[in-house]
CSV table of C-alpha atoms and ligand atoms in Angstrom, one decimal:
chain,number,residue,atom,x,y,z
A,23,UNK,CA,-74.0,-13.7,-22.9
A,24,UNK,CA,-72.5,-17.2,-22.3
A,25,UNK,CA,-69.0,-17.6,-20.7
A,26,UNK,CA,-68.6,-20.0,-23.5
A,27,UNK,CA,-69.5,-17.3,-26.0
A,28,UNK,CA,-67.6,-14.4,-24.2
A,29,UNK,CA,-64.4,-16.8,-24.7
A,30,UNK,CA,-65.0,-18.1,-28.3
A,31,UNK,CA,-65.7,-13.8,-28.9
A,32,UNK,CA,-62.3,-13.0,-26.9
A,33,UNK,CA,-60.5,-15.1,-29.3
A,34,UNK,CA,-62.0,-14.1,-32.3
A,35,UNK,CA,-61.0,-10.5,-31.7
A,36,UNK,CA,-57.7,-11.7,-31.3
A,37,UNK,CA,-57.6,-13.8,-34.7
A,38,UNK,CA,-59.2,-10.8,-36.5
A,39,UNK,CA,-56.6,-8.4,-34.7
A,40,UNK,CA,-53.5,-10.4,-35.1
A,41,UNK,CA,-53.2,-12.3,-37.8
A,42,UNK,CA,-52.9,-10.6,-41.6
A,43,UNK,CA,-54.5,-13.4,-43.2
A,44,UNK,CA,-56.6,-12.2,-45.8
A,45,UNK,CA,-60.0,-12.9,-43.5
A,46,UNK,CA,-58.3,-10.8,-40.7
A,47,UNK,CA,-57.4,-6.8,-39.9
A,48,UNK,CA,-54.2,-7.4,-39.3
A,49,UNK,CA,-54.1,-4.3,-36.9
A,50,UNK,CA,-51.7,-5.9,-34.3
A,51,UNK,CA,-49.5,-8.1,-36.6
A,52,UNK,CA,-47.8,-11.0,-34.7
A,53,UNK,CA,-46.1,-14.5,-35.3
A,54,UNK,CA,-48.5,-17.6,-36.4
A,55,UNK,CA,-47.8,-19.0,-32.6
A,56,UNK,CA,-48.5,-15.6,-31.3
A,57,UNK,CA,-51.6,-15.6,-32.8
A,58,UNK,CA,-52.6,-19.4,-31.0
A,59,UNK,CA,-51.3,-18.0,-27.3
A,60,UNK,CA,-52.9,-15.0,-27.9
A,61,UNK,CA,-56.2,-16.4,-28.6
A,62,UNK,CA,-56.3,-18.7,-26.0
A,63,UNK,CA,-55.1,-15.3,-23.5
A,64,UNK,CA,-57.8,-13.2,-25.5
A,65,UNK,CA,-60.2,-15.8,-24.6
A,66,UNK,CA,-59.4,-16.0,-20.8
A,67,UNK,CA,-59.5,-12.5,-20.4
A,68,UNK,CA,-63.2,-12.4,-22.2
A,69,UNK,CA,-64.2,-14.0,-19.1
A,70,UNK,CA,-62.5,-10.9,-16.5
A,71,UNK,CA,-65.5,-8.6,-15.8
A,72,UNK,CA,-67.4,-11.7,-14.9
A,73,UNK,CA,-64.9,-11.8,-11.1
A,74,UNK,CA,-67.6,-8.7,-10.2
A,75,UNK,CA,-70.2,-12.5,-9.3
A,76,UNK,CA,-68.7,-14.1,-5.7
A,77,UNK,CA,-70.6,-17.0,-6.6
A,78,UNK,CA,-70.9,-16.8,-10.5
A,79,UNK,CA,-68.9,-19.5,-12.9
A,80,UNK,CA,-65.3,-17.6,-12.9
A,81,UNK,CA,-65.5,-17.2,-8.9
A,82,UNK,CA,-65.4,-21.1,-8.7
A,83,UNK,CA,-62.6,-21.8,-11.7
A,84,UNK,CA,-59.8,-22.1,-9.8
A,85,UNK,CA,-60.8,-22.1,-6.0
A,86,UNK,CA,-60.2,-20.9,-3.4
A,87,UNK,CA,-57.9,-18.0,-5.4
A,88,UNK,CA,-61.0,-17.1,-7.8
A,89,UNK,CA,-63.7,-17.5,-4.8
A,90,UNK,CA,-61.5,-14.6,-2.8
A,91,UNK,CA,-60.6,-12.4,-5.6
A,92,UNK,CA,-64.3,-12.4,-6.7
A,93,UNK,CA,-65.4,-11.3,-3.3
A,94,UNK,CA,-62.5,-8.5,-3.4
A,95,UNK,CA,-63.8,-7.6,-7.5
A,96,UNK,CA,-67.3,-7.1,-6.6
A,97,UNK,CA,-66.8,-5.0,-3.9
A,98,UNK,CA,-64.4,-2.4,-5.5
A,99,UNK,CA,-66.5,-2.8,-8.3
A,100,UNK,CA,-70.4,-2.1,-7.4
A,101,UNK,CA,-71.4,-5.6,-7.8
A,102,UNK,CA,-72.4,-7.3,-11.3
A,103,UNK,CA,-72.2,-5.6,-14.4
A,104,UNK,CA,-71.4,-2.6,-13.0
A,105,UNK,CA,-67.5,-1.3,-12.4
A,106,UNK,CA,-65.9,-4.2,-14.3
A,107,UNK,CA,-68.1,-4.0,-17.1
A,108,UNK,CA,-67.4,-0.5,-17.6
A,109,UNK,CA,-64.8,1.9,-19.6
A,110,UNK,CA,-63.3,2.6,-16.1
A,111,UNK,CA,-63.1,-1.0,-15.7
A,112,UNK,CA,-61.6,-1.6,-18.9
A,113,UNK,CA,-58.9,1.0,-18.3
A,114,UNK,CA,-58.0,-0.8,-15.0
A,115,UNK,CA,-57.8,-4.2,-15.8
A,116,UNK,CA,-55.7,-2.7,-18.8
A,117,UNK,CA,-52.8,-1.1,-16.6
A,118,UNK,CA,-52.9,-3.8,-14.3
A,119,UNK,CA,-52.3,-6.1,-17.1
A,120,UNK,CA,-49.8,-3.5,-17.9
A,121,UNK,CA,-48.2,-4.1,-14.8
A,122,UNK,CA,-48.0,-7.5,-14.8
A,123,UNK,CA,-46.8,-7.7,-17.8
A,124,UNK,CA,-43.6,-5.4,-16.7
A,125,UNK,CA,-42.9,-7.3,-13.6
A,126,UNK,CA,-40.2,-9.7,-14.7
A,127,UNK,CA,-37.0,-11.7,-13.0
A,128,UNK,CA,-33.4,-12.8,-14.3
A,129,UNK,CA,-33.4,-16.7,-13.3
A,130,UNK,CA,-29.9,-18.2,-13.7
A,131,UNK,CA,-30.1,-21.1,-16.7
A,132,UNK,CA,-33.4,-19.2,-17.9
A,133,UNK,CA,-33.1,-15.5,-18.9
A,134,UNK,CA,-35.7,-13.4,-18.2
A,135,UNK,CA,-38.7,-15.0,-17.0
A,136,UNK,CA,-42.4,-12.7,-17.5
A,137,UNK,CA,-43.5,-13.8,-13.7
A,138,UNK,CA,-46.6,-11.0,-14.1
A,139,UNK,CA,-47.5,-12.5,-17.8
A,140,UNK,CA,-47.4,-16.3,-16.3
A,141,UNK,CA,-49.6,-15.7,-13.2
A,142,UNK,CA,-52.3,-13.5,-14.7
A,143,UNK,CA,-52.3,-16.6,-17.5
A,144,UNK,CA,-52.8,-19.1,-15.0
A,145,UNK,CA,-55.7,-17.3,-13.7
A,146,UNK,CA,-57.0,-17.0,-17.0
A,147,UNK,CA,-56.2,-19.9,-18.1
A,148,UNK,CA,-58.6,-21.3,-14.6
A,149,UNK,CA,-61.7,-19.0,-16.4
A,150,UNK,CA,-61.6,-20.1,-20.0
A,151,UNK,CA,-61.4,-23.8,-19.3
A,152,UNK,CA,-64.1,-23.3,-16.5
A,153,UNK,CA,-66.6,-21.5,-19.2
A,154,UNK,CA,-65.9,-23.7,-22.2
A,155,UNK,CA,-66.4,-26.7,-19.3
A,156,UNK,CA,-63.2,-28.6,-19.8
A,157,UNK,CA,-61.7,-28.2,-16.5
A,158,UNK,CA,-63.7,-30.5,-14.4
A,159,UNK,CA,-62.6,-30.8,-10.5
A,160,UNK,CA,-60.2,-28.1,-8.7
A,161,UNK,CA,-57.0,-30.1,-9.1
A,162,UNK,CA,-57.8,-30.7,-12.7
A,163,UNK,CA,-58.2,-27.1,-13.4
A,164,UNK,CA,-55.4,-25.3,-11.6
A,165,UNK,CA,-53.1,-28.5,-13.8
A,166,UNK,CA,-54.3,-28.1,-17.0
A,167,UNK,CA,-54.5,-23.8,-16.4
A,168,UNK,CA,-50.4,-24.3,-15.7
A,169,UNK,CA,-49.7,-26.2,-18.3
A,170,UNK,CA,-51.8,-24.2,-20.6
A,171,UNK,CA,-49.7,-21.2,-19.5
A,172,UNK,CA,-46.3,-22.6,-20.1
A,173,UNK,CA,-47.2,-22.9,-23.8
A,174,UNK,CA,-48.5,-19.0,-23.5
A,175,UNK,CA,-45.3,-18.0,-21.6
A,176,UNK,CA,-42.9,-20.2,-24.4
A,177,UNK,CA,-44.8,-19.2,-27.3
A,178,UNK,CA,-45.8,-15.2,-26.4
A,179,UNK,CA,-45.8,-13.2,-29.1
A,180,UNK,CA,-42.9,-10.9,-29.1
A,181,UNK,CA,-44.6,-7.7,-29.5
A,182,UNK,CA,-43.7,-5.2,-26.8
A,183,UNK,CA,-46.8,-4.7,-24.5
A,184,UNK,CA,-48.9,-7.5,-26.1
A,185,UNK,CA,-50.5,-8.4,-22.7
A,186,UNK,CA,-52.3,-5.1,-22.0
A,187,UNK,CA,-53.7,-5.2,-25.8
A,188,UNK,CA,-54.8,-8.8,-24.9
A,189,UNK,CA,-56.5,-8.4,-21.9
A,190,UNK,CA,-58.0,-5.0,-23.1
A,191,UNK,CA,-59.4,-6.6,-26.5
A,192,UNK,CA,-60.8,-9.6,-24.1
A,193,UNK,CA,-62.5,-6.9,-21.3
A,194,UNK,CA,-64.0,-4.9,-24.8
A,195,UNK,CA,-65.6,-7.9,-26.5
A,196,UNK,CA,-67.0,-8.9,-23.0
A,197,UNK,CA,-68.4,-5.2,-22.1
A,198,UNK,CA,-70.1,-5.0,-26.0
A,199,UNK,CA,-71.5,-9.1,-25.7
A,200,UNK,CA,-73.2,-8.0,-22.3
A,201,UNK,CA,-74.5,-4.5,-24.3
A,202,UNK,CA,-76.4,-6.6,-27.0
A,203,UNK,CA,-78.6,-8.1,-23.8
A,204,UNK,CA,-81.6,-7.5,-22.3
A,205,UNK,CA,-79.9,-6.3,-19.1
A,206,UNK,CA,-77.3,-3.8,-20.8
A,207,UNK,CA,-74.0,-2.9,-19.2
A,208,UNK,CA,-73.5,0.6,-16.9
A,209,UNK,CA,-70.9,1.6,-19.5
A,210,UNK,CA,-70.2,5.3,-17.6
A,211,UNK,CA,-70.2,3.5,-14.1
A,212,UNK,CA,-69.5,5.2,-11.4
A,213,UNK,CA,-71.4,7.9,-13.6
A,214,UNK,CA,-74.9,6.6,-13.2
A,215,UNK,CA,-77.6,8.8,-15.4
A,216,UNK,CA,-80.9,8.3,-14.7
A,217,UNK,CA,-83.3,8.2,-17.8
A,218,UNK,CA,-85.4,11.0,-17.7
A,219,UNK,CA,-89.2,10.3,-17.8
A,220,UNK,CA,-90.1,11.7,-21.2
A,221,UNK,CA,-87.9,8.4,-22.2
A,222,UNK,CA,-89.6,5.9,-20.5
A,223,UNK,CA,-92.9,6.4,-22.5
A,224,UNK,CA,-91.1,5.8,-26.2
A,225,UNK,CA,-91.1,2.9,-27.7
A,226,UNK,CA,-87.3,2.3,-28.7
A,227,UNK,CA,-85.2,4.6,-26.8
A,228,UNK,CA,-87.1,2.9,-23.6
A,229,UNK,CA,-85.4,-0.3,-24.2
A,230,UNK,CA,-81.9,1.1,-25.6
A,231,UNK,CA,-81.8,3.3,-21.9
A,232,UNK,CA,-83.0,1.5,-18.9
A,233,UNK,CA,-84.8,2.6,-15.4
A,234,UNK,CA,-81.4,1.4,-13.9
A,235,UNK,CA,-79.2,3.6,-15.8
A,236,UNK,CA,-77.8,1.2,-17.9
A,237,UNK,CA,-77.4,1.1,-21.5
A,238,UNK,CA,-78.9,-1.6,-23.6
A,239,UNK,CA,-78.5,-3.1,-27.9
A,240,UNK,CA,-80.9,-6.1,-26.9
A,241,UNK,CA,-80.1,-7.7,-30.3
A,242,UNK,CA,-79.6,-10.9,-28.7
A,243,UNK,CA,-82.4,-10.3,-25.9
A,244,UNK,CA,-81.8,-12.7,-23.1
A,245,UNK,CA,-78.5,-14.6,-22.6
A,246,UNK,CA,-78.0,-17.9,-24.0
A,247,UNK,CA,-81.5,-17.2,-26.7
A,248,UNK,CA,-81.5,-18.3,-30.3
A,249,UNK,CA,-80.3,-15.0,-31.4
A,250,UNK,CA,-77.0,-15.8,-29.2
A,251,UNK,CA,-76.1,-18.8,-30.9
A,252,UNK,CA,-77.1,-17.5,-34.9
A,253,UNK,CA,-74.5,-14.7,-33.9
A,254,UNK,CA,-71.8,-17.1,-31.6
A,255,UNK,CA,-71.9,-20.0,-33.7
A,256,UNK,CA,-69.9,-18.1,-36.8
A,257,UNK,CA,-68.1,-16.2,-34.5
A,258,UNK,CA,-66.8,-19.6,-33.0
A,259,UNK,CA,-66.0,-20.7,-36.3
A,260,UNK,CA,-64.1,-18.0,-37.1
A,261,UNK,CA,-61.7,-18.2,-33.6
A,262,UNK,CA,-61.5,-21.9,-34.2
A,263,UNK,CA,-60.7,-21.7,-38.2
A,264,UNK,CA,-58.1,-19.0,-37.2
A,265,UNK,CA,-56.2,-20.3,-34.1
A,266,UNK,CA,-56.0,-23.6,-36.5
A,267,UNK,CA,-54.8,-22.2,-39.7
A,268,UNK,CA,-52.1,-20.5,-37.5
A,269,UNK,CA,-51.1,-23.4,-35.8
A,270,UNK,CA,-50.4,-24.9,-39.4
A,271,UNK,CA,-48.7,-21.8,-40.0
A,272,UNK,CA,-45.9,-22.1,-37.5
A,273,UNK,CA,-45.4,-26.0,-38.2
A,274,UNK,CA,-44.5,-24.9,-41.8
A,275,UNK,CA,-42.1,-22.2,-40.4
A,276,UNK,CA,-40.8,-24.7,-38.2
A,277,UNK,CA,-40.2,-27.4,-41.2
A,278,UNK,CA,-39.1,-25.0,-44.1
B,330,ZN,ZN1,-70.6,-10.0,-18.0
């Protein structure tokens, strides 16, 4: 799938997760501002398992941080599509976010400051703006991914342990947009069954379990087809008409 998609997809979850509007689940119930720097988290971490590509789109959003954190991700992880892509992966970048999320410091004049929550957003911050091709040269990027991150870090939503359901929604959306490709994710990485060859002759069951082990719902067939954009293009809608609708929300809190 496209980075632009895996972000516009990230932030849907969020919207539908979030927000109790009547179009949403309203699972995770937060704040109408909560529900914009959520989004725009949700959407940045959609982009995650795509650090597994040293020289892929995310590696070069915010160089030379992304370029060496790439090179560290797809070594741990296998290489692409494989470790970060995975339910293993999903459960790390999960605690770390965790982590992050806990590691905060008492600054004189400014309370308690989430340092783990602001750095992680920076970074992805630096992916969604480098996917949805806003960010332009290096020094544009890293400004724009700080100042995108102050508004995340002012307006958080208060929820206890928000970051780690963030960045795990964003990882999840990612993993199951990769699944509906032609390629197919290693979803049991490191676990890696081989199809046995009684599969390989049938017709659907063939294409759902690959030679390489992976696992495969080709709805869309190759990334970036027509079948992308018919599914992405509502999906986008969707994000956009909820990120605005609770932006309008939080003016008329603000005003009443
Ligand atoms: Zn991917």
């Amino acid at each position: 799938m496209m980075g632009g998609h895996h972000a516009a997809s990230g932030a849907a979850a969020w919207v539908a997760v979030a927000s109790t509007a009547p179009y949403a689940l309203g699972w995770y119930p937060v704040s109408p501002l909560g529900i914009v720097s959520g989004a725009l988290l949700t959407a940045g971490a959609a982009l995650l398992p795509d650090l597994d590509h040293h020289s892929g789109t995310i590696a070069n959003s915010l160089p030379p941080l992304t370029r060496v954190l790439a090179r560290i991700t797809e070594r741990i992880s296998g290489g692409h599509r494989r470790g970060t892509h995975s339910l293993l992966g999903l459960a790390v970048f999960v605690a770390l976010a965790g982590a992050l999320g806990n590691m905060t410091a008492e600054i004189r004049g400014l309370g308690t400051v989430e340092i783990g929550a602001g750095m992680l957003s920076v970074l992805l911050m630096g992916f969604a703006l480098k996917a949805l091709k806003i960010a332009g040269g290096a020094a544009r990027s890293w400004l724009l991914a700080i100042l995108l991150s102050l508004f995340i870090a002012l307006y958080a939503p208060e929820n206890n342990g928000w970051l780690p359901v963030a960045v795990g929604l964003g990882v999840g959306v990612h993993i199951i947009g990769d699944l509906l490709t032609h390629q197919g994710v290693m979803v049991l990485w490191p676990l890696r069954i081989k199809r046995p060859r009684k599969i390989a002759s049938m017709p659907v069951l063939s294409k759902l379990w690959k030679a390489s082990g992976s696992l495969s719902v080709p709805i869309i067939g190759r990334a970036g087809s027509w079948r992308e954009w018919a599914i992405m293009v509502p999906v986008s809608v969707y994000a956009i008409y909820g990120v605005i609708e609770a932006g309008f929300a939080a003016l008329r809190e603000l005003l009443a």
